Coordinates of C-alpha atoms in Angstrom, one line a residue:
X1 CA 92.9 91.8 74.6
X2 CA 91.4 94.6 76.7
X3 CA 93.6 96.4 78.8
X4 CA 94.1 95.6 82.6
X5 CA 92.7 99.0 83.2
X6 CA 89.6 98.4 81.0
X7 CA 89.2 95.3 82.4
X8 CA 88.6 96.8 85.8
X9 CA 86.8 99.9 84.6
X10 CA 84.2 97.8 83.0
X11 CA 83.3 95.7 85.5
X12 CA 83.4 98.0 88.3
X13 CA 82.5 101.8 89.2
X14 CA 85.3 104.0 87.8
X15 CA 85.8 106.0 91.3
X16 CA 87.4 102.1 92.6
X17 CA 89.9 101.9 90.0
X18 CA 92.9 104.5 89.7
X19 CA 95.3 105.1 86.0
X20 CA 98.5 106.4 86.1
X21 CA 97.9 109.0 83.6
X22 CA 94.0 109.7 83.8
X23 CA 94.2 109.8 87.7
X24 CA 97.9 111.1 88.4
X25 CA 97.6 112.3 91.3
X26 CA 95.5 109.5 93.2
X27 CA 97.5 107.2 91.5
X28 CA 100.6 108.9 92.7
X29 CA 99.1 109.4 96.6
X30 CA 99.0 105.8 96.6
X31 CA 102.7 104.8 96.2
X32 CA 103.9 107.3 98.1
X33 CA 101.8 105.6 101.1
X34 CA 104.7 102.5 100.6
X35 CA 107.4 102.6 103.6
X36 CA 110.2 101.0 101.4
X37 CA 110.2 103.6 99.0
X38 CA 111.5 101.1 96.6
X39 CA 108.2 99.8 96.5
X40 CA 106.9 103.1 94.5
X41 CA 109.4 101.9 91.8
X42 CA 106.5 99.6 90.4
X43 CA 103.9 101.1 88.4
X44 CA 100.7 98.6 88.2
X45 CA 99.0 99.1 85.4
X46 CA 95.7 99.9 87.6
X47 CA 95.4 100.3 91.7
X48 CA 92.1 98.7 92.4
X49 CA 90.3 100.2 95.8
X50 CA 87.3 98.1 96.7
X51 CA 85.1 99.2 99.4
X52 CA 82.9 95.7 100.0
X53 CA 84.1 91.9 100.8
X54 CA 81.8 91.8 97.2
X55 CA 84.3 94.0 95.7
X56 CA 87.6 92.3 96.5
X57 CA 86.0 89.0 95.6
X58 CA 85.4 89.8 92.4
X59 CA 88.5 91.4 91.6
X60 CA 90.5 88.0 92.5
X61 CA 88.0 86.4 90.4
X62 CA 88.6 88.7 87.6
X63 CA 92.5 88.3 88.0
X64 CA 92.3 84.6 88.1
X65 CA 90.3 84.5 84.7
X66 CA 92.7 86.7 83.0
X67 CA 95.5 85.5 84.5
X68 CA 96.7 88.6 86.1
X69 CA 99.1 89.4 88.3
X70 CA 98.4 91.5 91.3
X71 CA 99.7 92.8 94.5
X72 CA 97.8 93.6 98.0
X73 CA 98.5 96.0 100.2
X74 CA 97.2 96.8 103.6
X75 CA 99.3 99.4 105.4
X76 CA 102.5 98.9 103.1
X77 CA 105.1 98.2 105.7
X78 CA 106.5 95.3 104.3
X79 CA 110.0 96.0 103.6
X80 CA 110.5 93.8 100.8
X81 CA 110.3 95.1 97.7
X82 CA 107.6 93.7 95.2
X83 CA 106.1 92.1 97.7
X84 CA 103.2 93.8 98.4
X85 CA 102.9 95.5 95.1
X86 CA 102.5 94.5 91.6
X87 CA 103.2 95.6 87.8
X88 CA 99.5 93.9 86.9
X89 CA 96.7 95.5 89.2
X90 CA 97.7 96.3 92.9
X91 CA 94.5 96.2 95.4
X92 CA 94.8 98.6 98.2
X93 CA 92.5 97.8 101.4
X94 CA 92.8 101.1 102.9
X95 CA 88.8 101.4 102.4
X96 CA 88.0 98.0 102.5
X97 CA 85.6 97.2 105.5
X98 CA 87.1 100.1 107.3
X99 CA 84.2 101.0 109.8
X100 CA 85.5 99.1 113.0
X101 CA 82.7 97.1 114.6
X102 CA 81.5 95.2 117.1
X103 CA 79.5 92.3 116.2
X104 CA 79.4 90.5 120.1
X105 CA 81.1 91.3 124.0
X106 CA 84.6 91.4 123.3
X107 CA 85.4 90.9 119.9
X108 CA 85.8 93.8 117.1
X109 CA 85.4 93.6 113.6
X110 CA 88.1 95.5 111.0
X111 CA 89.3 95.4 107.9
X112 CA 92.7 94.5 106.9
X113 CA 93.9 98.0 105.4
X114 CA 92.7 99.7 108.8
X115 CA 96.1 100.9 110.7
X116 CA 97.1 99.6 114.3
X117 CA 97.1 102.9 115.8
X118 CA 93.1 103.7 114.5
X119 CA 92.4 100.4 116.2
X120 CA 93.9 101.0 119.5
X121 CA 92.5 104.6 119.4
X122 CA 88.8 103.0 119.2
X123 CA 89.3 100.9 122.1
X124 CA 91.3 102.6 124.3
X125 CA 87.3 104.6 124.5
X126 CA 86.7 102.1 126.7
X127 CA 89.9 101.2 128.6
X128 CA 90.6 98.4 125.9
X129 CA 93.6 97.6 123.6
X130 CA 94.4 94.6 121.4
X131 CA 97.0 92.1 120.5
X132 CA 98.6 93.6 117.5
X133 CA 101.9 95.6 116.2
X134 CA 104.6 97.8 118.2
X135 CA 103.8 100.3 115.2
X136 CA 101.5 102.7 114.4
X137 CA 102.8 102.8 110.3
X138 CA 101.3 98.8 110.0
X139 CA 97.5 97.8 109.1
X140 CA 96.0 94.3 110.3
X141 CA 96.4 92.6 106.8
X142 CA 100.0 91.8 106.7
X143 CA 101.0 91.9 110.3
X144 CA 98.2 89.5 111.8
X145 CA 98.9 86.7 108.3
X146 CA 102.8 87.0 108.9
X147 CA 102.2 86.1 112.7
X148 CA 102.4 89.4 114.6
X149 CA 104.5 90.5 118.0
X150 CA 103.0 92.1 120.1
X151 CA 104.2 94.0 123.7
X152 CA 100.9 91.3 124.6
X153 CA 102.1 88.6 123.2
X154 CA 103.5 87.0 126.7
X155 CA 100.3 87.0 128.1
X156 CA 98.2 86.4 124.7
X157 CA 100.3 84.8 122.4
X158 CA 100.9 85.7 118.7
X159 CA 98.6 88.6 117.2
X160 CA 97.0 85.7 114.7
X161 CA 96.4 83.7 117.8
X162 CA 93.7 86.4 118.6
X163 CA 91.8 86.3 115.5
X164 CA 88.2 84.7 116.5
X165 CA 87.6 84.8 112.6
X166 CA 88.4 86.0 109.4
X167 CA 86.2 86.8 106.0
X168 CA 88.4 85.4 103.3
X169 CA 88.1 85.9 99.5
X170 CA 88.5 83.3 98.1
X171 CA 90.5 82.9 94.3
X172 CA 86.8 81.5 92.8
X173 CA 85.3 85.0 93.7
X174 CA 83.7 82.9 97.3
X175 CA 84.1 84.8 100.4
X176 CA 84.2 82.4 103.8
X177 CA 84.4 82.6 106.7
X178 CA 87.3 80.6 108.7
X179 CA 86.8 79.9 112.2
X180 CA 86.7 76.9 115.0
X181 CA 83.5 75.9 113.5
X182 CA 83.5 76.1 109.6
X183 CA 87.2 76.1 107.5
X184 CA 88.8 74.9 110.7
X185 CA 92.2 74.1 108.6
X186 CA 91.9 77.2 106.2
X187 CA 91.2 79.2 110.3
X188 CA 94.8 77.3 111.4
X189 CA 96.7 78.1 107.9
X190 CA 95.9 81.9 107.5
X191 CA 97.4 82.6 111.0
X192 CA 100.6 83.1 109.7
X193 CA 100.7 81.3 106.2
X194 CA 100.2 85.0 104.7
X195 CA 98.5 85.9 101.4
X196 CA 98.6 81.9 99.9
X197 CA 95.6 81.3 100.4
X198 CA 92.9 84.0 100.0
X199 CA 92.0 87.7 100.5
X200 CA 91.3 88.4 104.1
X201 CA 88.8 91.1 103.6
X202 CA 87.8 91.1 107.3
X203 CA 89.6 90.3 110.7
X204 CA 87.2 89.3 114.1
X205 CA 90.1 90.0 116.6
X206 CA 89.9 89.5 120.2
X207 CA 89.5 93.0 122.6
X208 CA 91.9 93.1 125.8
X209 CA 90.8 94.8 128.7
X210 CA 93.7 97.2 130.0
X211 CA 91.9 99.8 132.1
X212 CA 94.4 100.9 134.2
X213 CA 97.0 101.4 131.2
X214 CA 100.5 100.3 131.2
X215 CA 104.2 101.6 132.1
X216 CA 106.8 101.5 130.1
X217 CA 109.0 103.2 127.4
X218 CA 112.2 103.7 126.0
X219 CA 115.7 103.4 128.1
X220 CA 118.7 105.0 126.3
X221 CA 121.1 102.8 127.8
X222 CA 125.6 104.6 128.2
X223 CA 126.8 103.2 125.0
X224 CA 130.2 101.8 127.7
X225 CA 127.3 99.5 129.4
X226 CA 125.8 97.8 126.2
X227 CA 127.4 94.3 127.1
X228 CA 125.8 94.5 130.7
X229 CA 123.0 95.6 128.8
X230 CA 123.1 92.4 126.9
X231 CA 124.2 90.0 129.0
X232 CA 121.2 91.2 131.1
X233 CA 118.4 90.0 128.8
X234 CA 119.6 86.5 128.6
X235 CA 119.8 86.4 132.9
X236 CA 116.5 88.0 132.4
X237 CA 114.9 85.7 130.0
X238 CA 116.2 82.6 132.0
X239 CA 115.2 83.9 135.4
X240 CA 111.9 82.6 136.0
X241 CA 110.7 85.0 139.5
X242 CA 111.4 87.4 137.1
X243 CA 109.9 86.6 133.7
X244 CA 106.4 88.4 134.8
X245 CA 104.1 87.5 132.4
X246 CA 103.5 91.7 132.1
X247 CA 106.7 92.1 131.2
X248 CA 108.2 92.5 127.3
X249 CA 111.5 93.7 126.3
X250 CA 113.3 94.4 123.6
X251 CA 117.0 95.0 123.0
X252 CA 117.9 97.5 120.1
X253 CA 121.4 98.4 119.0
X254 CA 121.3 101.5 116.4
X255 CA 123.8 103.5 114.2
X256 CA 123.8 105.5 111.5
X257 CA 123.8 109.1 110.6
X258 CA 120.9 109.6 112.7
X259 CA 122.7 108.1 115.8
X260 CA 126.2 109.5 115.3
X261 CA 127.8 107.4 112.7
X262 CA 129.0 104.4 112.0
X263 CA 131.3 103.9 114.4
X264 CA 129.6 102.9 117.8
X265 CA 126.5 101.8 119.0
X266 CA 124.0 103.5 120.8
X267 CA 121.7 101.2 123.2
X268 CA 118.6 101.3 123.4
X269 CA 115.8 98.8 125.4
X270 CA 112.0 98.9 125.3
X271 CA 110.0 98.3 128.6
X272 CA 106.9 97.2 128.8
X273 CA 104.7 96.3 131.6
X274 CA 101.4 95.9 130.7
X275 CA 100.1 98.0 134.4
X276 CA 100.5 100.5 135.7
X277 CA 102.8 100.1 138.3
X278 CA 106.1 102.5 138.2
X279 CA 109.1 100.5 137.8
X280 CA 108.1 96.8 138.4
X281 CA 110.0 94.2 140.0
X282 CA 110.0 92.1 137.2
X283 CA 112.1 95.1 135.3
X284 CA 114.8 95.9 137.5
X285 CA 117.5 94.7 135.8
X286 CA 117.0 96.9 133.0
X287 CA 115.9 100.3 135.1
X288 CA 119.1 99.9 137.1
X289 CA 121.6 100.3 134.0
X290 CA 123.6 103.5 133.6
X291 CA 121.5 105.6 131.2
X292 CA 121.4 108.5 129.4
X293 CA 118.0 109.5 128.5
X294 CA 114.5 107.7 129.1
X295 CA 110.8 108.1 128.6
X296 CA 109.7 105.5 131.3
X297 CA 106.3 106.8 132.5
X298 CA 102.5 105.3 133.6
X299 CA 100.7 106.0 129.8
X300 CA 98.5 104.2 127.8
X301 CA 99.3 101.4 125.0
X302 CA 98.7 103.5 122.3
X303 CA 100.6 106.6 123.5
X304 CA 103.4 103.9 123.4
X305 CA 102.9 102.7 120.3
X306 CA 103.0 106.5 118.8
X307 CA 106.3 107.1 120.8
X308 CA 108.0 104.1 119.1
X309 CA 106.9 104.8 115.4
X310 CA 108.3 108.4 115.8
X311 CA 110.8 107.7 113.7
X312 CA 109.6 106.3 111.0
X313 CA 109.9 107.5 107.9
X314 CA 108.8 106.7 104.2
X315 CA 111.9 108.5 102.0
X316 CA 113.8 105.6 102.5
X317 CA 115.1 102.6 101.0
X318 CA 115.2 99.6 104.2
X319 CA 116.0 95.9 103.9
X320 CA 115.4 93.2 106.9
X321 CA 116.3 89.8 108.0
X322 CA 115.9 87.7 110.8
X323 CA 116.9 84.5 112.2
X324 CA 116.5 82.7 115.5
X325 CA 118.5 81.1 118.9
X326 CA 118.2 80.2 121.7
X327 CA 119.1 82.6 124.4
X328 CA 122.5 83.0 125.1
X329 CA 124.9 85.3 126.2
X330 CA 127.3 85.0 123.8
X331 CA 125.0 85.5 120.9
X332 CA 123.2 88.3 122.6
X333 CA 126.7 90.5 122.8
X334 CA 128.4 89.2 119.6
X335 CA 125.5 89.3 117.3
X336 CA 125.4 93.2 116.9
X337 CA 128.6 93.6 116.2
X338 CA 129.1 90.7 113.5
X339 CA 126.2 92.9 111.6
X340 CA 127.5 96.3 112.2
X341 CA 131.8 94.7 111.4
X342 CA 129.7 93.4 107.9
X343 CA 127.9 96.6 107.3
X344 CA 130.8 98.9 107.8
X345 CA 133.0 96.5 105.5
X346 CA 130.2 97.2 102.4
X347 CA 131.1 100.9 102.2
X348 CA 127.5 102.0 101.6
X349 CA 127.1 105.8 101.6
X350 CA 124.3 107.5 103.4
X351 CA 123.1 105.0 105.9
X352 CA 121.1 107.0 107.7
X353 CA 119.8 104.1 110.3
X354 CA 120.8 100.5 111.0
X355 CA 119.8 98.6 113.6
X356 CA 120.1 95.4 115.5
X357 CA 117.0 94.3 117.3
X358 CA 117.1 91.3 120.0
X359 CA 113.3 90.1 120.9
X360 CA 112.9 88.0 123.9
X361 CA 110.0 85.0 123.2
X362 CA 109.3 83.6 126.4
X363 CA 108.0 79.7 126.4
X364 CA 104.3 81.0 127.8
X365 CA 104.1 83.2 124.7
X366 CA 104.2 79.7 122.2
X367 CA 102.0 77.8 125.4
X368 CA 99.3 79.8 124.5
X369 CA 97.8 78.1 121.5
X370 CA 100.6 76.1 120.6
X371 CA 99.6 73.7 117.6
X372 CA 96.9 75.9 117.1
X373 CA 98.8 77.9 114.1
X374 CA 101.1 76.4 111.6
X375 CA 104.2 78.1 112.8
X376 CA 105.4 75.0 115.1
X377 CA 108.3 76.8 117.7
X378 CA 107.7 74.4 120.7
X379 CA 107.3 76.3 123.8
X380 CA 109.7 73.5 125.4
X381 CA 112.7 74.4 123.6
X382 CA 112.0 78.3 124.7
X383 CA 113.2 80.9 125.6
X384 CA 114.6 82.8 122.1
X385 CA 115.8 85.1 120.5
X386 CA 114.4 86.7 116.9
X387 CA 117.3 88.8 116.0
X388 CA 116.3 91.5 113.4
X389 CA 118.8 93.8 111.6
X390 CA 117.1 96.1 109.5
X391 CA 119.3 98.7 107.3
X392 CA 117.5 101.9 105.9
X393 CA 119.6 104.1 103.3
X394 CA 118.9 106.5 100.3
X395 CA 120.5 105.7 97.2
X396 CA 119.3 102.4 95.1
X397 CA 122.1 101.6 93.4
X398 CA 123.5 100.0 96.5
X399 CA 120.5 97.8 97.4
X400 CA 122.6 94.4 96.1
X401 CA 125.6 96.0 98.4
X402 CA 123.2 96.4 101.1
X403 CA 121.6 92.6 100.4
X404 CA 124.5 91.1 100.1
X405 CA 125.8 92.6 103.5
X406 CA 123.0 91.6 105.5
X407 CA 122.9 88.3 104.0
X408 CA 126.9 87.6 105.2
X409 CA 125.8 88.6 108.6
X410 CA 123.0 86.7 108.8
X411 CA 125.7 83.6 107.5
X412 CA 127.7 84.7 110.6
X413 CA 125.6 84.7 113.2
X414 CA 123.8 81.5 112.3
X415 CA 127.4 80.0 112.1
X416 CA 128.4 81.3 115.6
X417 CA 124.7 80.1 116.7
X418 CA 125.5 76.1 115.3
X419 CA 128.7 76.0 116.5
X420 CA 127.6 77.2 120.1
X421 CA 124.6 74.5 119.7
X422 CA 121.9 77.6 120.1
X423 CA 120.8 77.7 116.6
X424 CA 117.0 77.5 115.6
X425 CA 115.7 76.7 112.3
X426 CA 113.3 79.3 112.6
X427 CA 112.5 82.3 110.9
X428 CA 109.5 85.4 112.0
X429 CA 107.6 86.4 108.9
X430 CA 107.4 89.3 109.4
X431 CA 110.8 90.7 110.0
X432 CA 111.9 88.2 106.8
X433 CA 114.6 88.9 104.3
X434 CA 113.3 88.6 100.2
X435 CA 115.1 85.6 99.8
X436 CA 114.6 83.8 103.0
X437 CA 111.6 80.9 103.0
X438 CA 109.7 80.9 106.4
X439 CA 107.2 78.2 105.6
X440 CA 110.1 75.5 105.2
X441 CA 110.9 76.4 108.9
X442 CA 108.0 75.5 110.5
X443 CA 108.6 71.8 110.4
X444 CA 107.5 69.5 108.1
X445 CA 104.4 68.2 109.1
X446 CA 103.0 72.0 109.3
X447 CA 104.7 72.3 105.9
X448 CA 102.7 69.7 104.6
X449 CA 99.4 70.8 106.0
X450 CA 100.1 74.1 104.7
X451 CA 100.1 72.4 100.9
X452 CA 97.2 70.5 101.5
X453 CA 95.2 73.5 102.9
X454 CA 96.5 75.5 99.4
X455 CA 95.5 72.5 97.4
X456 CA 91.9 72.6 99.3
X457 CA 91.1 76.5 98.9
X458 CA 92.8 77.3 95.2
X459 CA 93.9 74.1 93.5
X460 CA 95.2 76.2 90.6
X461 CA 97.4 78.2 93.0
X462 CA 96.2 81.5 91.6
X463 CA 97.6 83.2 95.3
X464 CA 101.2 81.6 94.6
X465 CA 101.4 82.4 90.9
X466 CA 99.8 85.6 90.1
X467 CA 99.9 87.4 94.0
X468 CA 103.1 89.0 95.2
X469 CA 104.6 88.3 98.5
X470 CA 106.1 85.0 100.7
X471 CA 105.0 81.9 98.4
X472 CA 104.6 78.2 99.4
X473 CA 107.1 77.2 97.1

């Protein structure tokens, strides 16, 4: 049987398909593009770089005739090891319809390998952003299918909820198009159902008109005022004057060698306003906390974005889970603690960051196309927390130590949550542990639909068998 390689090389142009020894050093640019570099462990037999939605179609084709397995990457964020790569073939959609257009008034047209950042670099030309990622490191691809937060996302809901369309490629070599006219249930499914489904080879995203920018940045909060700090996010999710529908914040809790050890916690809380008035009303409770250091300022969405993704780096190994409660109080101080207390107790060497993130989801966020994606957190039950801890570290060896760690926590704090009646059965896609199942969250009926829509699109399940990443079942 011909090689995977051959395969490829024969039925496309040579310059789309990369070997590991004939094109070393392509081949070897390419993994090191991964942010978990555990990810560059796995070498695919071929990385596959198609230009056209022609291209990609015909490579799922060609991988569900010869049953192989295959990975797709967009910006290779994803944490999760194996999950967006593949011993078979990996696609990369770095080039893949990466001219951003604009097909009609206030709607752009991008691939899914295109980054955040050279998306909200194109619009802000014209006093515009989108609804999309807090990080310049992500592409569309995997960000928009796993749902997608977004500093917007009060005012515009979910990043998928902003998709007018998407080109999909699907496992018979067909591309579609999904939309509220034509593959109504395939348009609901793909706006968070992931890669189970199809290749999205093009997203039709909404364009947001922001031309007087934003204000908003980082506040280093004194570490002695991180429970007032706390406690302060729940008052301010449940005080409704407040809750401005500008407003997004985000509570983070670091440590780690790059934050002075292991030891204590250094606060930190995002402010977003989405104007450009200095220090809003709807943000005082935050701006008047003890701090030591801040980059509050009148700026633009994507000078933002570049200030939170500073510190991202791609020499790392990182692991994430998340989970979900209702906001309280108690959770809100406790929470960082029970991960850090775990954490500590693993004796991993060289963690060079951990972190604790707390993201306020107010009910108008889920309002705004609720039952309109197959995720299914009522708006009625809200406000929530996602909780995120995310641990980034060097050496392999301890990546079951540093599993198994996060995975106690996580036991923890859901624990604390059902005993305090707060827990949610709930879990964010994209902030997702390997092991944890978001689909069989989302209630059953969506559940369900989900199936059917898989059964409709690629009966033989070639996206759940032979593609990498967060499966059905």
């Amino acid at each position: 049987m011909p090689t995977i390689y051959k395969l490829f090389t024969d039925a496309f142009e040579k310059s789309l398909v990369l070997h590991r020894e004939i094109d070393a050093e392509e081949y070897s640019k390419e993994l090191a593009t991964y942010w978990n570099v555990g990810n560059q462990d796995i070498k695919p037999q071929a990385i596959f770089r198609p230009k056209t939605s022609a291209d990609a179609a015909k490579a799922v084709k060609l991988c569900a005739d010869n049953n192989i397995p295959f990975g797709i990457r967009s910006g290779g964020a994803m944490p999760n090891i194996g999950f967006n790569n593949s011993a078979g073939v990996l696609i990369v959609t770095r080039h893949l319809n990466a001219e951003i257009t604009f097909p009609r008034e206030g709607v752009c047209s991008v691939g899914p390998g295109v980054r955040w950042e050279t998306v909200y670099q194109k619009l802000l030309e014209n006093g515009n952003t989108a609804v999309g990622t807090r990080s310049t490191v992500m592409a569309l691809g995997g960000s928009i299918l796993g749902g997608g937060l977004s500093h917007l996302s009060s005012q515009h809901g979910w990043a998928a909820d902003n998709v007018v369309n998407f080109e999909v490629a699907l496992a018979g070599g067909e591309v579609v198009d999904a939309n509220d006219d034509v593959n109504q249930d395939l348009f609901w499914a793909l706006k968070g159902g992931s890669n189970n489904f199809g290749l999205v080879t093009r997203f039709d995203i909404k364009i947001i008109p922001q031309p007087d920018g934003i204000w908003g940045g980082l506040l280093t909060v004194n570490p002695a005022n991180i429970t007032e700090l706390l406690e302060a996010l729940y008052d301010w999710q449940l005080n409704e004057e407040l809750n401005d529908p500008l407003a997004a914040v985000e509570c983070i809790a670091f440590r780690g060698t790059a934050y002075g050890g292991m030891n204590s916690s250094i606060p930190v809380v995002l402010l977003y306003y989405g104007g450009p008035t200095p220090y809003p009303a709807a943000l005082k409770r935050f701006t008047d906390l003890p701090s030591i250091a801040n980059t509050l300022r009148s700026t633009t969405h994507l000078d933002l974005i570049r200030e939170l993704s500073e510190g991202v780096t791609k020499d790392k190994r990182h692991i994430f889970y998340t989970g979900t409660f209702k906001a309280s109080k108690e959770l809100n101080v406790a929470s960082p603690d029970i991960f850090f207390d775990t954490l500590n107790a693993a004796n991993i060497p060289e963690i060079s960051l951990c972190a604790f993130t707390l993201q306020a989801i107010p009910p108008k966020m889920l309002a705004v196309a609720e039952g309109k994606n197959p995720m299914g957190l009522p708006s009625s039950e809200a406000p929530y927390i996602f909780w995120n801890m995310a641990i980034e570290y060097m050496d392999g060896g301890y990546d079951q130590a540093a599993t198994d760690a996060a995975r106690t926590a996580k036991y923890k704090i859901e624990n604390m949550a059902k005993n305090l009646g707060k827990h949610v059965d709930f879990l964010f896609l994209n902030d997702a542990g390997p092991d944890q199942n978001p689909f069989k969250t989302w209630g059953e009926e969506n559940y369900q639909k989900l199936l059917k829509v898989r059964e409709t699109v690629d009966s033989e399940k070639v996206f759940t068998r032979l593609c990498q990443g967060f499966k059905l079942d």
